[in-house]
CSV table of C-alpha atoms and ligand atoms in Angstrom, one decimal:
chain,number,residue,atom,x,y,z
A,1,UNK,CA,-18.3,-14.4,40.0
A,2,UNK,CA,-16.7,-11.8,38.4
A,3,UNK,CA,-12.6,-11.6,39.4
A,4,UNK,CA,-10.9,-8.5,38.9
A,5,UNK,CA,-12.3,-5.2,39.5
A,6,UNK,CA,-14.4,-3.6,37.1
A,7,UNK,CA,-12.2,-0.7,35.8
A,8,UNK,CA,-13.4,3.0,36.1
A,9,UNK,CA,-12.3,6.4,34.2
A,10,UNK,CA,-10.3,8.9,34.6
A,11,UNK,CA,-10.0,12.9,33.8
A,12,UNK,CA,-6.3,14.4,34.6
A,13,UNK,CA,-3.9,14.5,37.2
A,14,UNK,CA,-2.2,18.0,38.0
A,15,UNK,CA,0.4,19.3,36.0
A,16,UNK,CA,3.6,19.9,37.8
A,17,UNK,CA,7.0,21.3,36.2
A,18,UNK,CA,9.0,18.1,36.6
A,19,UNK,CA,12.9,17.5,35.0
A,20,UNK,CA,13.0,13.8,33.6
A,21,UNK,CA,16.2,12.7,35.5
A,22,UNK,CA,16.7,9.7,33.5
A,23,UNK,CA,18.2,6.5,35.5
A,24,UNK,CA,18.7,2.7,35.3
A,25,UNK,CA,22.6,3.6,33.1
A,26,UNK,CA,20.3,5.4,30.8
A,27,UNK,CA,21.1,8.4,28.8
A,28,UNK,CA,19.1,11.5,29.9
A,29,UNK,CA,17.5,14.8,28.6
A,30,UNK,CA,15.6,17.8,29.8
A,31,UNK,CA,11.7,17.9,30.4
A,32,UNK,CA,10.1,18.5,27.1
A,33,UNK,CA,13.3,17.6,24.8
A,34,UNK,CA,13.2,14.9,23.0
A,35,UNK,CA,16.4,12.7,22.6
A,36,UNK,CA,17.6,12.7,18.7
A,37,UNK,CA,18.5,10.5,16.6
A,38,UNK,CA,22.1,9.1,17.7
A,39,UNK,CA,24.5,7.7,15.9
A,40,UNK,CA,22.3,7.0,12.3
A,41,UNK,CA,20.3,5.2,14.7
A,42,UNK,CA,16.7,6.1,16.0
A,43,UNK,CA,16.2,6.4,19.4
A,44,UNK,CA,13.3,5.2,21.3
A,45,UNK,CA,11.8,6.7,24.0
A,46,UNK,CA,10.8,5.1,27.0
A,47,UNK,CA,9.1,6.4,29.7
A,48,UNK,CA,8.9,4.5,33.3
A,49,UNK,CA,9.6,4.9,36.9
A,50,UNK,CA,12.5,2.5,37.4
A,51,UNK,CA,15.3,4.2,37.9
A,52,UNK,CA,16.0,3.1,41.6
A,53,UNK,CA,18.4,0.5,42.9
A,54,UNK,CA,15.9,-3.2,42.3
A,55,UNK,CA,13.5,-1.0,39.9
A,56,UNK,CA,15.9,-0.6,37.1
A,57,UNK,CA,17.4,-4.2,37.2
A,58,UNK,CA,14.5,-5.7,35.0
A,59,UNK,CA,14.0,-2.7,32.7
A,60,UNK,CA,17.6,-3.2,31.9
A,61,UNK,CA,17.5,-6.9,31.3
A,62,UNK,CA,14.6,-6.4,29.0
A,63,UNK,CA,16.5,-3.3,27.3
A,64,UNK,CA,19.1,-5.9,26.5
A,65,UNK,CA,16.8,-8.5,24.3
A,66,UNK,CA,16.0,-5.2,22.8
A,67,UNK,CA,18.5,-4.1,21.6
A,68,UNK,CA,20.3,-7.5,20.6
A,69,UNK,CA,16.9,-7.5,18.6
A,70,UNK,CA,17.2,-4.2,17.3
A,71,UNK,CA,20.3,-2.6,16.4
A,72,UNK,CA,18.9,-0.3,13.9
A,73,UNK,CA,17.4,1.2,17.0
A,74,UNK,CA,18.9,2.9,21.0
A,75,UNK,CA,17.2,2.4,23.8
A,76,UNK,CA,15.9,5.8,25.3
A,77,UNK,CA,15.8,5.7,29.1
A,78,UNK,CA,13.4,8.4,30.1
A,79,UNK,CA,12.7,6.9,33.4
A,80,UNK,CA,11.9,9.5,36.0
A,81,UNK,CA,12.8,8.8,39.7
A,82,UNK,CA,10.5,8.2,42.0
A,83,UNK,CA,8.3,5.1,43.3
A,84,UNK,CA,4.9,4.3,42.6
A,85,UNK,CA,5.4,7.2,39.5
A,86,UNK,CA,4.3,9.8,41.2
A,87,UNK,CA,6.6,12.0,39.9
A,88,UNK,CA,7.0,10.2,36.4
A,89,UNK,CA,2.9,10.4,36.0
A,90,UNK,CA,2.9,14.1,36.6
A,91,UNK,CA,5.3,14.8,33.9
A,92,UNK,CA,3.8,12.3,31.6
A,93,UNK,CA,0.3,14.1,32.0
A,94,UNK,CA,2.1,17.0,30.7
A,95,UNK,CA,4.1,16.1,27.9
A,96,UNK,CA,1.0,14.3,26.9
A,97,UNK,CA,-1.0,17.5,27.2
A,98,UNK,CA,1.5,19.4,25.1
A,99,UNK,CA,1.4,16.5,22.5
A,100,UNK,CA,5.0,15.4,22.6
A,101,UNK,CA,4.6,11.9,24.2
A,102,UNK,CA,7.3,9.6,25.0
A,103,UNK,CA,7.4,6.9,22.2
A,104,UNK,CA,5.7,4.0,24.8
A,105,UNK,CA,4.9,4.7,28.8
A,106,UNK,CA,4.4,2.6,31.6
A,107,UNK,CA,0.9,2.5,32.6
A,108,UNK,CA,-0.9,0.2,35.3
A,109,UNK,CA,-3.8,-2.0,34.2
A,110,UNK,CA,-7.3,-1.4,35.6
A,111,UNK,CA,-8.3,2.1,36.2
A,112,UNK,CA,-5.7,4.8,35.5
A,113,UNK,CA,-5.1,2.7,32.0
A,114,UNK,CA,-8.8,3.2,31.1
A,115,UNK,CA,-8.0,6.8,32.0
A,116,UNK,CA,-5.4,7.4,29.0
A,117,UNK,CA,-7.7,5.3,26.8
A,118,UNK,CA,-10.7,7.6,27.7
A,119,UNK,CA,-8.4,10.9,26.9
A,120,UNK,CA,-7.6,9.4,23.9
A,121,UNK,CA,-3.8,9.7,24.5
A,122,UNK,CA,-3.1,5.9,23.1
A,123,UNK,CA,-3.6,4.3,19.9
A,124,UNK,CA,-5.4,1.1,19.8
A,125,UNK,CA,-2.5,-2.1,19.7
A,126,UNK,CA,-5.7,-4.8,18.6
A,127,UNK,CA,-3.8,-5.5,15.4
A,128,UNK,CA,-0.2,-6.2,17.4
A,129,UNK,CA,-2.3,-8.5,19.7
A,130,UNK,CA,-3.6,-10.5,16.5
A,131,UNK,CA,0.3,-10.4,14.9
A,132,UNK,CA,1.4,-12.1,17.9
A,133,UNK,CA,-1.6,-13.8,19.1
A,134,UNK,CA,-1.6,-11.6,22.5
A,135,UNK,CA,-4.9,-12.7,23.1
A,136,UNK,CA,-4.4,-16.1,24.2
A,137,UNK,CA,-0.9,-15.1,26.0
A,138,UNK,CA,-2.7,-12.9,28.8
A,139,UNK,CA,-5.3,-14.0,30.7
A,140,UNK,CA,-8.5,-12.8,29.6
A,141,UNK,CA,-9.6,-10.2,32.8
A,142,UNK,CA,-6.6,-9.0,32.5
A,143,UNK,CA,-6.7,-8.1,28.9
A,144,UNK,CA,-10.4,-6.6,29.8
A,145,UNK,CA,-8.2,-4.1,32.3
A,146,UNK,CA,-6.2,-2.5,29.5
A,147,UNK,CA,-9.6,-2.7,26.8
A,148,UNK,CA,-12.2,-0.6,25.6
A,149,UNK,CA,-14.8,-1.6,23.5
A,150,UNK,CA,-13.3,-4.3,22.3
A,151,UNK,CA,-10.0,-2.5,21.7
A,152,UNK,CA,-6.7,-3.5,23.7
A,153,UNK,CA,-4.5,-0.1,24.2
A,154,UNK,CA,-1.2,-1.8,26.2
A,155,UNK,CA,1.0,-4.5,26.9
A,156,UNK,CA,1.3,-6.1,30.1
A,157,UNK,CA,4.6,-7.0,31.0
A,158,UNK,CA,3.8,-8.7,34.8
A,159,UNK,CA,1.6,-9.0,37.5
A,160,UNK,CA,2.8,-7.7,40.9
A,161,UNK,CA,1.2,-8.0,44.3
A,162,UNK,CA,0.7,-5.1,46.9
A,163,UNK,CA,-0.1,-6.8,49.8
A,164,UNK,CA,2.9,-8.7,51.0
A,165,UNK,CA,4.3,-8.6,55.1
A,166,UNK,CA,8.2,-8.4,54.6
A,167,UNK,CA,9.8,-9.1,57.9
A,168,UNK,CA,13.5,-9.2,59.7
A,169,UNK,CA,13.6,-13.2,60.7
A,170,UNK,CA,15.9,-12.0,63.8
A,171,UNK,CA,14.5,-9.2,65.0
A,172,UNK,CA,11.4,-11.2,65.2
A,173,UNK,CA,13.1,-13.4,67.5
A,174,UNK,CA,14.4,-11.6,69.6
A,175,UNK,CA,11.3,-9.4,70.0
A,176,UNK,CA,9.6,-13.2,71.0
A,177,UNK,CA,7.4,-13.1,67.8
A,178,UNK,CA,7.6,-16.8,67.0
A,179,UNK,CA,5.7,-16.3,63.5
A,180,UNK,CA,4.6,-13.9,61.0
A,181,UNK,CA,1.1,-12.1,62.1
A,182,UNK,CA,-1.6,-13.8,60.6
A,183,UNK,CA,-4.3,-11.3,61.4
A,184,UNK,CA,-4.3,-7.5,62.5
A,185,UNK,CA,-4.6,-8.2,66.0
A,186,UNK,CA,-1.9,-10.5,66.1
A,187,UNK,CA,-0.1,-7.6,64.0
A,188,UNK,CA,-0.8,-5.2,66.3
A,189,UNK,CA,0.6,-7.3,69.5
A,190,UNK,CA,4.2,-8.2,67.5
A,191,UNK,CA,4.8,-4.3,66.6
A,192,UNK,CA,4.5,-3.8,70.5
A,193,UNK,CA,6.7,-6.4,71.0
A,194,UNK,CA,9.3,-5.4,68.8
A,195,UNK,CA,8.9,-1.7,70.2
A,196,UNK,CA,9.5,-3.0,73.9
A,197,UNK,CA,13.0,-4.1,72.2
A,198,UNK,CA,14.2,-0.5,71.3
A,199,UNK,CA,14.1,-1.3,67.5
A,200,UNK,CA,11.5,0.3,64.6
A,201,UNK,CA,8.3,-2.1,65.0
A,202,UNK,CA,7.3,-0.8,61.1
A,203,UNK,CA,9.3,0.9,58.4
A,204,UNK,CA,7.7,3.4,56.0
A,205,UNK,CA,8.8,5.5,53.1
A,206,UNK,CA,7.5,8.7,51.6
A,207,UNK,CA,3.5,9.6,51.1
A,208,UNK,CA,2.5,7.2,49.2
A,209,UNK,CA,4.2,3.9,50.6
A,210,UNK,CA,1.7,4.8,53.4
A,211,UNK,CA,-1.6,4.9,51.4
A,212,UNK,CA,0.2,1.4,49.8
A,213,UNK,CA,0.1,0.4,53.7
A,214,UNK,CA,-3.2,2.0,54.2
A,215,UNK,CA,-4.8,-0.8,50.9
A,216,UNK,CA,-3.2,-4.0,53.0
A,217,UNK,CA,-4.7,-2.7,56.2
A,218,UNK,CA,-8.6,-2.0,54.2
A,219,UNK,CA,-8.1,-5.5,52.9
A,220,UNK,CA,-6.8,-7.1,56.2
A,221,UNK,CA,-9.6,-5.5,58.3
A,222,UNK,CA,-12.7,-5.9,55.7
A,223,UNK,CA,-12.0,-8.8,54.0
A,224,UNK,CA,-12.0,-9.3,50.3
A,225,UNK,CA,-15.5,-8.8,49.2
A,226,UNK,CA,-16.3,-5.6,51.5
A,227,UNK,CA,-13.2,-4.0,49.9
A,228,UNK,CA,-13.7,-5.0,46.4
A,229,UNK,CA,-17.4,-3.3,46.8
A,230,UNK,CA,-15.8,-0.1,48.4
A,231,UNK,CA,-15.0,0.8,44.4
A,232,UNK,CA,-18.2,0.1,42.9
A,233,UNK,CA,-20.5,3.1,42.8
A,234,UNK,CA,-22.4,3.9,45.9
A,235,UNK,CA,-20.2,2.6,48.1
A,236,UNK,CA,-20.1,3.1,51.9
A,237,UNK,CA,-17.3,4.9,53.0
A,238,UNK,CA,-18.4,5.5,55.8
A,239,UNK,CA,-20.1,2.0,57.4
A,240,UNK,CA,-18.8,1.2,60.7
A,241,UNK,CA,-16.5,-1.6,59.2
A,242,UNK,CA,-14.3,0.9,57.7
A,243,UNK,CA,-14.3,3.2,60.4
A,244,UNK,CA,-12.8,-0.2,62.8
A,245,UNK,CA,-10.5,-0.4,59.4
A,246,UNK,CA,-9.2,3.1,59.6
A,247,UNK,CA,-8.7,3.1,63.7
A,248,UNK,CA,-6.8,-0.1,62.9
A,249,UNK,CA,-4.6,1.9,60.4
A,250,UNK,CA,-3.8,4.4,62.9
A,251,UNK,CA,-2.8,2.5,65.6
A,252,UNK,CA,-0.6,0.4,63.2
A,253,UNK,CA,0.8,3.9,61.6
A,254,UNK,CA,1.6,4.4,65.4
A,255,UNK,CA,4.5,2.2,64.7
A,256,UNK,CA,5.8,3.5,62.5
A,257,UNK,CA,9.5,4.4,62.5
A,258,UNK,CA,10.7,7.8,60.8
A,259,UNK,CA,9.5,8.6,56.9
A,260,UNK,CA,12.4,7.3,54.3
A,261,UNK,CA,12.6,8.9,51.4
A,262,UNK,CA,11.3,6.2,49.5
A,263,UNK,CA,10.8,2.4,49.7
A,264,UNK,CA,13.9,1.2,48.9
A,265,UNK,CA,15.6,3.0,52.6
A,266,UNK,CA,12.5,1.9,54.4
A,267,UNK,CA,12.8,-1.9,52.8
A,268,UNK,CA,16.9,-1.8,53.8
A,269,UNK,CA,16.0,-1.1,57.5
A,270,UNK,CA,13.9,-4.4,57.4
A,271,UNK,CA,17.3,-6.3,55.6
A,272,UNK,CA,19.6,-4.3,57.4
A,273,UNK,CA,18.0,-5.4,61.0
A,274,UNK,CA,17.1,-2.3,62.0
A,275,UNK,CA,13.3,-2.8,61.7
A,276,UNK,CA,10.9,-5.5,62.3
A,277,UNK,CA,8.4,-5.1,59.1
A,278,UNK,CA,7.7,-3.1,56.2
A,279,UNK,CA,4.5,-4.2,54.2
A,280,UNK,CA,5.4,-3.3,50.0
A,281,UNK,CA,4.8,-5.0,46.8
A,282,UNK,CA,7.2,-7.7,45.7
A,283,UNK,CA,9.0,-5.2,43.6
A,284,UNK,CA,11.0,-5.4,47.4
A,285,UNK,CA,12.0,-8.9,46.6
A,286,UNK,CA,14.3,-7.8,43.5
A,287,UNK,CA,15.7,-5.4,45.9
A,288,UNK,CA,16.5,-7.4,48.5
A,289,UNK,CA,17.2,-10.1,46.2
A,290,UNK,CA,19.0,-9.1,43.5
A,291,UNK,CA,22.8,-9.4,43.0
A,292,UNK,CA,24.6,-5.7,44.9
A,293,UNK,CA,25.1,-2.7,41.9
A,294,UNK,CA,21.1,-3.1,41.6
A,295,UNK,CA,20.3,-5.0,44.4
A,296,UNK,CA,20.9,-6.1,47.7
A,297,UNK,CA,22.3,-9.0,47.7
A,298,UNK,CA,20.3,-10.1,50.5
A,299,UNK,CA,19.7,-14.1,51.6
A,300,UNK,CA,16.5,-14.8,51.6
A,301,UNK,CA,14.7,-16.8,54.9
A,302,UNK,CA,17.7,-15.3,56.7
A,303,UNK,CA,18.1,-11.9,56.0
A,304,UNK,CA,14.5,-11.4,54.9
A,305,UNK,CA,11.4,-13.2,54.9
A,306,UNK,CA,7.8,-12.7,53.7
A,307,UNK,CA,3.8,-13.2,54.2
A,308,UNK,CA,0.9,-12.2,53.3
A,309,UNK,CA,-0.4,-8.9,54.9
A,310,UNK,CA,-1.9,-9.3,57.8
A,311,UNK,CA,-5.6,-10.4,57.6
A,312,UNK,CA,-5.2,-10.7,53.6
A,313,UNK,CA,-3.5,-14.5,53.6
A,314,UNK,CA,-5.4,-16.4,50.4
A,315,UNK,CA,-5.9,-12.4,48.9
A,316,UNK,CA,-3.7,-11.6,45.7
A,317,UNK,CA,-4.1,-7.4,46.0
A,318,UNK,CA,-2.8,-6.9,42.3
A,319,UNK,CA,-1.2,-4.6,39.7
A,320,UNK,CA,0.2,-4.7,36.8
A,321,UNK,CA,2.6,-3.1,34.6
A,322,UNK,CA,2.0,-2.2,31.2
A,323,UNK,CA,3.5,-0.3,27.9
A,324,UNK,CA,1.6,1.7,25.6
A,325,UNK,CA,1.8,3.4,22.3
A,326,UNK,CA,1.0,6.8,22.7
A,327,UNK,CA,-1.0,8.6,20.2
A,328,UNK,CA,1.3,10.9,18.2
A,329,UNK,CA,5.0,8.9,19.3
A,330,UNK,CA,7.5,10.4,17.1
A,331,UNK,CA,8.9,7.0,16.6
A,332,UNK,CA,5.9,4.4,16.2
A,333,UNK,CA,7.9,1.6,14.9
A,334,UNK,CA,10.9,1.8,17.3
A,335,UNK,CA,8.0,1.6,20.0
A,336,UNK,CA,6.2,-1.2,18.1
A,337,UNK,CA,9.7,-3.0,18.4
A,338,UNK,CA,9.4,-2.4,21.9
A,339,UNK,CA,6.2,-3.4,22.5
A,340,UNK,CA,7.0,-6.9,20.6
A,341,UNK,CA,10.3,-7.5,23.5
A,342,UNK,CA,8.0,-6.4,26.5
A,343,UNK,CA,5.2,-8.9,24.8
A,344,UNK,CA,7.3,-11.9,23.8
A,345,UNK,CA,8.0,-14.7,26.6
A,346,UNK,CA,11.8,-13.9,26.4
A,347,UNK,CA,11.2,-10.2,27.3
A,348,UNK,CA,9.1,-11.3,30.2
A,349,UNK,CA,11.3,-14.3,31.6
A,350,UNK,CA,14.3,-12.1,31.4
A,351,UNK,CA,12.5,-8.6,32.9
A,352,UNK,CA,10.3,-10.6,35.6
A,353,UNK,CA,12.7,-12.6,37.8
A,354,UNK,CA,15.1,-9.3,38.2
A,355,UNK,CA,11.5,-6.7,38.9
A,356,UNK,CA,10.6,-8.9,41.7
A,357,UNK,CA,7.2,-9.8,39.5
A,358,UNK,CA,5.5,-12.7,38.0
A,359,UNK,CA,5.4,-12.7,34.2
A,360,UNK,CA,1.7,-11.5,32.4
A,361,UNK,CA,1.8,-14.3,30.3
A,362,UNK,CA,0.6,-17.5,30.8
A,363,UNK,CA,3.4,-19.4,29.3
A,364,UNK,CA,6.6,-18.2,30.8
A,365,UNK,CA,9.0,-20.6,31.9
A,366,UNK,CA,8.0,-20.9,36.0
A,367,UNK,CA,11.3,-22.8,36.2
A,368,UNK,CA,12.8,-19.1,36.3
A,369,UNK,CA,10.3,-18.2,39.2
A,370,UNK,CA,11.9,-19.6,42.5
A,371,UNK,CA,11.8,-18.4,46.0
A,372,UNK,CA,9.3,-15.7,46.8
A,373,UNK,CA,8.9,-15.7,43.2
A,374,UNK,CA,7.6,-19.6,43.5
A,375,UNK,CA,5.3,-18.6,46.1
A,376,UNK,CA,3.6,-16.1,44.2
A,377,UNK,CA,2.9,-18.1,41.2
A,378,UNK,CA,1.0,-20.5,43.1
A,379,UNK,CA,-0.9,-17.8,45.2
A,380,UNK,CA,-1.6,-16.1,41.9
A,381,UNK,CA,-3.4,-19.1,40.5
A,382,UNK,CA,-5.2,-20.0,43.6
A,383,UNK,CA,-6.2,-16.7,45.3
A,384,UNK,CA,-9.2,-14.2,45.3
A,385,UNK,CA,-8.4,-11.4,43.8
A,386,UNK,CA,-8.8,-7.6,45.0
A,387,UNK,CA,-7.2,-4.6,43.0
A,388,UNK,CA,-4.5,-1.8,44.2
A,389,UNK,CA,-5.3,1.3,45.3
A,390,UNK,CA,-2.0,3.1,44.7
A,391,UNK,CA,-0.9,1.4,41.9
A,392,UNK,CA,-3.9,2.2,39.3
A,393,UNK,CA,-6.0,-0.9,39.3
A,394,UNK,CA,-8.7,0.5,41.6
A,395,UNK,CA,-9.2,4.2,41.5
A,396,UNK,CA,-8.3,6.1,38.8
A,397,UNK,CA,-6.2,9.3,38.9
A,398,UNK,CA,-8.0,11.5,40.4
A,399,UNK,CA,-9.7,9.4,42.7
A,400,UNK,CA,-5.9,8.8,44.1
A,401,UNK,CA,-5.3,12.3,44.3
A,402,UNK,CA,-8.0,12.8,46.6
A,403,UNK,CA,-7.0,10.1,48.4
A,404,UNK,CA,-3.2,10.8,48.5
A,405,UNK,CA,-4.4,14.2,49.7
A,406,UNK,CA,-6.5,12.4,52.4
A,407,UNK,CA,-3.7,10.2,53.4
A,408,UNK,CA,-1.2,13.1,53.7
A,409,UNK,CA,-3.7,15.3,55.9
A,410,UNK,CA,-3.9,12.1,58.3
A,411,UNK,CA,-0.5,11.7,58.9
A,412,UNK,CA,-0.2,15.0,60.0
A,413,UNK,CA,-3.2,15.1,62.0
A,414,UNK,CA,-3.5,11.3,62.9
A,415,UNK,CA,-7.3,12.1,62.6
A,416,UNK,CA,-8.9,9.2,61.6
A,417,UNK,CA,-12.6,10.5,61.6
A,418,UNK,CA,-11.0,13.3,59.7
A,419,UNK,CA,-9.9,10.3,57.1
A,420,UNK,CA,-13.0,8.5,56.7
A,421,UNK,CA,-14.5,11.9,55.7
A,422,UNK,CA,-11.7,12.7,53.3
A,423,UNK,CA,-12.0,9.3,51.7
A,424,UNK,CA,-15.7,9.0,51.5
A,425,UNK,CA,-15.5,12.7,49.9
A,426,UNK,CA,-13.2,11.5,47.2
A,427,UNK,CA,-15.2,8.1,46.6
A,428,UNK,CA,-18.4,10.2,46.2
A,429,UNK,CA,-16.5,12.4,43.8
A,430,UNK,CA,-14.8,10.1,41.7
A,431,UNK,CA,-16.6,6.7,41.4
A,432,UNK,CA,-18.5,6.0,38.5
B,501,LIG,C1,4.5,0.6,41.2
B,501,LIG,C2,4.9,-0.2,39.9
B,501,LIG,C3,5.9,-1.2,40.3
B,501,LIG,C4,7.1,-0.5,41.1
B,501,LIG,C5,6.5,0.3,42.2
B,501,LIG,C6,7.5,1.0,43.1
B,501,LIG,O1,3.5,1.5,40.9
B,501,LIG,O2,3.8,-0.8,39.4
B,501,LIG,O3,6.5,-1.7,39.1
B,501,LIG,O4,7.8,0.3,40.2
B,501,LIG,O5,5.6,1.2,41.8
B,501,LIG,O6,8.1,2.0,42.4
């Protein structure tokens, strides 16, 4: 049986005006500068999302190796703020559209990759992999997400999962929810528990941390193999199962507490006690984790604790992470020099512990990987796999534009007829 999610492609995302605000202790420049050689010393650009407190903590760990390894070269940050990179990809579309790329950008394996391979916005890295004998470093359906034709256009730097239950230990106690809800229903009963006790049953952030709620609540109400099949072409959108799927959504949204700005407020309620659950990738788990100035500084077990998603328990909803070189980077070998840290075990053992992800390669020292970070190994070599929705394995751009729009009409209208219609509209006009 055939594991990971056959990858579809992509056209464009909008183009919005965006100002890069730069982040993680980096330097920072204007939208459509680019930064100048410093110093006698070439800069490199690089282009993420990670600015935010837990985010920026494992891009700046890996920035270190990098520049230990390079001092002919200065790290760039061009991180834009913003989770999940929807602010970050808008600007990227751009710049790549006016041909004056960032020297490597974060892009997620699966779908919205094969969507910059398809525009022909990346160069093909086949003879890097060969130098370094990627191929055998990655697993091999992974290395088929970020591959064309034979050709391999990114690096992986870690796999992440989507669908994880993160949870107050106390405030579940004292709500009387002796365990972590194993299935929807029992979901469903411990938010009204926790509600009868005056406190936020379920935390959310901005837009999109709600579609990222919305892909553990598809999986957790279909099971795997109906929602792997709801991204294969001809799909049904709108069978009865998803419609039970998308009522369940709502009534769990109906917990929700008020919008956050962005994940990391909505995560800190759950740590701070003053919600019951948020469900978010682990990328939480460096945030609650790590030491305070990045992170938390939270104890695990005690302050926090974690589960699968409801419904999804033996379910690995992936994502992963990956650096390109764009077609046209001012400097290709600074990026190339890049490319080699984010590739090389010591890149991914010093990035992955702090980002709250387990490392793409196969051969990273799991001695590093404790904790959550323990658990997740061992889930990610035992369970099914099923691919993100908001975080580019599944759907490709546009196809998550249509759904974001979907998602944002809903929560408005908590309409969830209306829904189904918007998201069977955007399957039948993006799926390929
Ligand atoms: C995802 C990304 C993660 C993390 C998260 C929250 O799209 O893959 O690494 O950054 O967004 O911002």
């Amino acid at each position: 049986m055939r594991r990971w999610l056959a990858a579809v492609s992509i056209t464009m995302v909008s183009v919005l005006g965006l100002a890069a605000c730069g982040g993680g202790g980096g330097s920072t420049t204007p939208a459509g500068q680019s930064p100048a050689a410093s110093g006698g010393k070439q800069q490199v650009e690089v282009f993420s999302w990670w600015t935010g407190p837990g985010e920026a903590d494992g891009l700046q760990a890996m920035r270190k190796i990098f520049e230990e390894k390079n001092p002919n070269y200065t790290f760039f940050d061009a991180a834009v703020a913003g989770g999940s990179g929807d602010k970050a990809k808008a600007l990227l579309q751009s710049k790549l559209q006016a041909s004056t790329p960032p020297d490597t950008f974060q892009g997620h394996a699966g779908a919205e990759l094969q969507g910059y391979i398809k525009a022909g916005n990346l160069e093909d890295l086949t003879s890097l992999y060969d130098e370094l004998k990627l191929k055998d470093a990655f697993p091999a359906q992974l290395v088929e997400q970020i591959s064309v034709e034979g050709k391999i256009y990114s690096v992986p730097v870690n796999i992440h999962r989507s669908n994880v239950l993160w949870f107050n230990p106390a405030v579940l106690k004292d709500a009387g929810v002796a365990a972590a809800p194993k299935t929807i229903e029992e979901f469903i009963a411990a938010l009204e528990k926790v509600k009868a006790k005056g406190k936020v049953p379920l935390s959310i952030g901005s837009e999109w941390t709600v579609t990222h709620l919305m892909e553990s609540v598809l999986l957790g109400s279909l099971g795997t193999d109906a929602y792997n099949a709801l991204f294969k072409p001809g799909a049904d959108w709108n069978s009865p199962e998803v419609t039970k799927a998308l009522e369940n959504f709502a009534k769990i949204l109906s917990y929700a507490g008020d919008p956050q700005d962005d994940w990391q407020p909505a995560a800190k309620q759950v740590a701070d006690g003053d919600a019951a659950f948020n469900i978010m990738g682990d990328w939480a788990y460096g945030y609650f984790h790590n030491p305070p100035e990045g992170g938390l500084g939270k104890t695990s077990k005690t302050d926090f604790d974690w589960a699968p998603a409801p419904g999804t328990e033996g379910t690995y909803l992936w994502l992963s992470d990956s650096f390109t070189l764009p077609k046209g980077a001012k400097n290709r070998e600074g990026a190339l020099a890049w490319l080699k840290v984010a590739a090389s075990k010591e890149g991914q053992d010093a990035f992955n512990p702090k980002k709250g992800s387990i490392p793409a390669r196969k051969d990273a020292d799991q001695s590093l990987y404790t904790d959550y970070l323990g658990d997740a190994l061992k889930d990610w070599s035992s369970n099914k796999l099923a691919g993100s929705i908001q975080h580019g394995v599944a759907v490709n751009q546009p196809w998550l534009a249509a759904i974001n729009e979907a998602v944002g009409l809903f929560i408005a209208s908590k309409d969830a007829k209306a829904l189904q219609q918007g998201l069977a509209d955007a399957a039948t006009a993006n799926a390929q």
